[in-house]
Amino acid sequence: MAPPPDHCPALVLNADFRPLSYFPLSLWSWQETVKAVFLDRVNIVSEYDRVVRSPTFTIRLPSVISLKEYIPATRRPAFTRFNVFLRDRFTCQYCGNPFPTQELTFDHVTPRSRGGRTTWENVVTSCSACNLIKGNRLPHVCGMLPLTPPFQPSVHELQENGRSFPPNFLHESWRDFLYWDTELEPG
Ligand SMILES: [Zn+2]
């Protein structure tokens, strides 16, 4: 049986047929997708079996679309909590353990109270426990140095890290465009 339309997101590829984003994976709802098709902004690469009908049209829902116009990647990724976690691969930079996003915080390597700034070069991913233990101490005083010295990542580096985190749902038509195909069940 065909899945309900709400379970039919489309994988969005750039004009070079690579995903616009790996993590979070660039997915559009079927409504956004159909709108883009009618505006002639995308090519349909692959479709679901699912058909939606209105009084004026019938369309098979696209499962993979590619943009007609190439969107260049911004050179410097946004400095956000999420991107800091992604740079550090969701791993606490003090104890080295991975955590789900909601259990992670970020830590100023040089505490703000000691003049440390909120920048790529001074902020690392930390679990709550390590953050609490480190407190407002300088790294060399408490002996807690980040496993990887914090740095400004490139968009490419974040994309590479994002590839390691496949989403929960992968439609089979997406596998040709992703690098997680080896982890999928044989279809
Ligand atoms: Zn930790």
Coordinates of C-alpha atoms and ligand atoms in Angstrom, one line a residue:
M1 CA 0.0 0.0 0.0
A2 CA 1.2 3.5 -0.8
P3 CA 2.4 5.5 2.2
P4 CA 0.4 8.7 3.2
P5 CA 1.8 11.8 1.4
D6 CA 3.1 13.1 4.7
H7 CA 5.6 10.2 4.7
C8 CA 6.8 11.0 1.3
P9 CA 9.5 13.7 1.6
A10 CA 11.7 14.4 -1.4
L11 CA 15.5 14.3 -1.2
V12 CA 16.7 17.6 -2.6
L13 CA 19.8 17.6 -4.8
N14 CA 21.8 20.5 -5.9
A15 CA 22.2 21.0 -9.7
D16 CA 25.3 18.9 -9.5
F17 CA 23.2 16.0 -8.1
R18 CA 24.7 16.0 -4.7
P19 CA 22.5 16.5 -1.7
L20 CA 22.0 20.2 -0.8
S21 CA 22.9 19.2 2.7
Y22 CA 23.8 15.9 4.4
F23 CA 23.1 16.7 7.9
P24 CA 20.4 17.5 8.5
L25 CA 19.6 15.8 5.2
S26 CA 18.0 18.2 2.7
L27 CA 14.4 17.0 2.6
W28 CA 11.3 18.8 1.4
S29 CA 7.7 18.0 2.3
W30 CA 5.6 16.8 -0.6
Q31 CA 3.8 20.2 -0.6
E32 CA 7.0 22.2 -1.0
T33 CA 8.2 19.7 -3.6
V34 CA 5.0 19.9 -5.7
K35 CA 5.1 23.7 -5.5
A36 CA 8.7 23.7 -6.8
V37 CA 7.7 21.4 -9.6
F38 CA 4.9 23.6 -10.7
L39 CA 7.2 26.7 -10.5
D40 CA 9.6 24.8 -12.8
R41 CA 12.5 25.2 -10.3
V42 CA 13.4 21.5 -10.0
N43 CA 13.8 18.4 -12.1
I44 CA 12.1 15.2 -11.0
V45 CA 14.8 12.5 -10.6
S46 CA 12.7 9.7 -9.0
E47 CA 9.2 9.2 -7.8
Y48 CA 7.2 7.4 -5.2
D49 CA 4.3 5.1 -6.1
R50 CA 2.0 7.5 -4.3
V51 CA -0.2 9.8 -6.4
V52 CA -2.0 12.9 -5.3
R53 CA -4.9 14.4 -7.1
S54 CA -6.6 17.7 -7.1
P55 CA -9.5 18.8 -9.4
T56 CA -6.9 20.2 -11.9
F57 CA -4.0 17.9 -11.7
T58 CA -2.6 14.4 -10.9
I59 CA 1.0 14.0 -9.9
R60 CA 3.1 11.1 -8.6
L61 CA 5.0 12.4 -5.6
P62 CA 8.7 13.0 -6.4
S63 CA 11.1 11.1 -4.1
V64 CA 14.2 12.8 -5.5
I65 CA 14.4 16.2 -7.1
S66 CA 17.3 18.3 -8.4
L67 CA 17.5 22.1 -8.5
K68 CA 17.7 23.6 -11.9
E69 CA 19.9 26.4 -10.6
Y70 CA 23.1 25.5 -8.7
I71 CA 23.3 26.9 -5.2
P72 CA 26.9 27.5 -4.3
A73 CA 27.9 26.6 -0.7
T74 CA 28.6 29.5 1.5
R75 CA 32.3 29.6 2.2
R76 CA 32.0 30.1 6.0
P77 CA 29.5 28.0 7.8
A78 CA 27.3 29.7 10.4
F79 CA 28.6 29.7 13.9
T80 CA 25.8 27.9 15.6
R81 CA 25.5 25.4 18.5
F82 CA 24.5 22.8 16.0
N83 CA 27.5 23.4 13.7
V84 CA 29.8 23.3 16.7
F85 CA 28.4 19.9 17.7
L86 CA 28.7 18.8 14.1
R87 CA 32.3 19.9 13.8
D88 CA 33.0 17.9 17.0
R89 CA 31.0 15.0 15.7
F90 CA 28.6 15.2 18.7
T91 CA 31.4 14.0 20.9
C92 CA 32.4 15.7 24.2
Q93 CA 35.8 17.2 23.7
Y94 CA 36.9 16.4 27.3
C95 CA 35.8 12.8 28.0
G96 CA 35.6 11.7 24.3
N97 CA 32.1 10.2 24.6
P98 CA 29.3 10.8 22.0
F99 CA 26.0 12.1 23.2
P100 CA 22.6 12.9 21.8
T101 CA 22.2 16.6 21.0
Q102 CA 20.0 17.4 23.9
E103 CA 22.6 16.1 26.4
L104 CA 25.4 18.3 24.9
T105 CA 26.4 21.8 25.9
F106 CA 29.2 23.9 24.7
D107 CA 32.1 25.0 26.7
H108 CA 34.4 28.1 26.5
V109 CA 38.0 26.6 26.6
T110 CA 39.2 29.9 28.0
P111 CA 36.3 30.8 30.2
R112 CA 34.4 34.0 29.4
S113 CA 35.2 35.2 32.9
R114 CA 38.9 35.0 31.9
G115 CA 38.4 36.9 28.7
G116 CA 37.6 33.9 26.5
R117 CA 35.5 34.8 23.5
T118 CA 32.6 33.0 21.9
T119 CA 34.3 32.0 18.6
W120 CA 35.0 28.8 16.7
E121 CA 38.5 28.9 18.1
N122 CA 37.4 29.0 21.8
V123 CA 34.2 26.9 21.9
V124 CA 34.0 23.1 22.1
T125 CA 31.3 20.5 22.5
S126 CA 31.1 19.3 26.0
C127 CA 28.8 16.9 28.0
S128 CA 27.1 18.5 31.0
A129 CA 29.2 16.5 33.5
C130 CA 32.6 17.7 32.0
N131 CA 31.3 21.2 31.7
L132 CA 30.4 21.2 35.3
I133 CA 33.7 19.8 36.4
K134 CA 35.7 22.2 34.3
G135 CA 33.7 25.2 35.5
N136 CA 35.5 28.5 35.2
R137 CA 39.0 27.1 35.3
L138 CA 41.6 27.5 32.6
P139 CA 42.4 24.3 30.7
H140 CA 46.1 24.0 31.8
V141 CA 45.0 24.6 35.5
C142 CA 42.4 21.9 35.6
G143 CA 44.2 19.6 33.2
M144 CA 41.2 19.5 30.8
L145 CA 42.4 20.2 27.3
P146 CA 40.0 19.6 24.4
L147 CA 40.8 16.4 22.4
T148 CA 41.0 18.5 19.2
P149 CA 41.9 22.1 19.5
P150 CA 38.8 24.1 18.3
F151 CA 39.0 25.6 14.8
Q152 CA 36.9 27.3 12.2
P153 CA 35.6 24.5 10.0
S154 CA 34.9 24.8 6.3
V155 CA 31.5 24.0 4.9
H156 CA 33.1 21.0 3.3
E157 CA 34.4 19.7 6.6
L158 CA 31.0 20.0 8.2
Q159 CA 29.4 18.2 5.2
E160 CA 31.9 15.4 5.5
N161 CA 31.1 15.0 9.2
G162 CA 27.4 15.1 8.4
R163 CA 27.8 12.0 6.1
S164 CA 28.5 9.9 9.2
F165 CA 25.0 10.5 10.6
P166 CA 22.4 8.9 8.4
P167 CA 18.8 9.9 9.2
N168 CA 16.3 7.3 10.6
F169 CA 14.4 7.1 7.3
L170 CA 16.0 6.5 3.9
H171 CA 13.9 5.9 0.9
E172 CA 15.5 3.4 -1.5
S173 CA 15.5 5.9 -4.4
W174 CA 17.8 8.1 -2.4
R175 CA 20.6 5.5 -2.1
D176 CA 22.3 6.4 -5.3
F177 CA 22.9 9.9 -4.1
L178 CA 24.1 9.2 -0.6
Y179 CA 27.0 7.4 0.9
W180 CA 25.1 5.3 3.4
D181 CA 23.9 2.7 0.9
T182 CA 26.1 0.0 2.4
E183 CA 24.1 0.3 5.6
L184 CA 20.8 -0.2 3.9
E185 CA 19.0 -3.5 3.9
P186 CA 19.3 -5.2 0.5
G187 CA 16.1 -4.3 -1.4
Ligands
ZN1 ZN 32.4 14.8 28.8

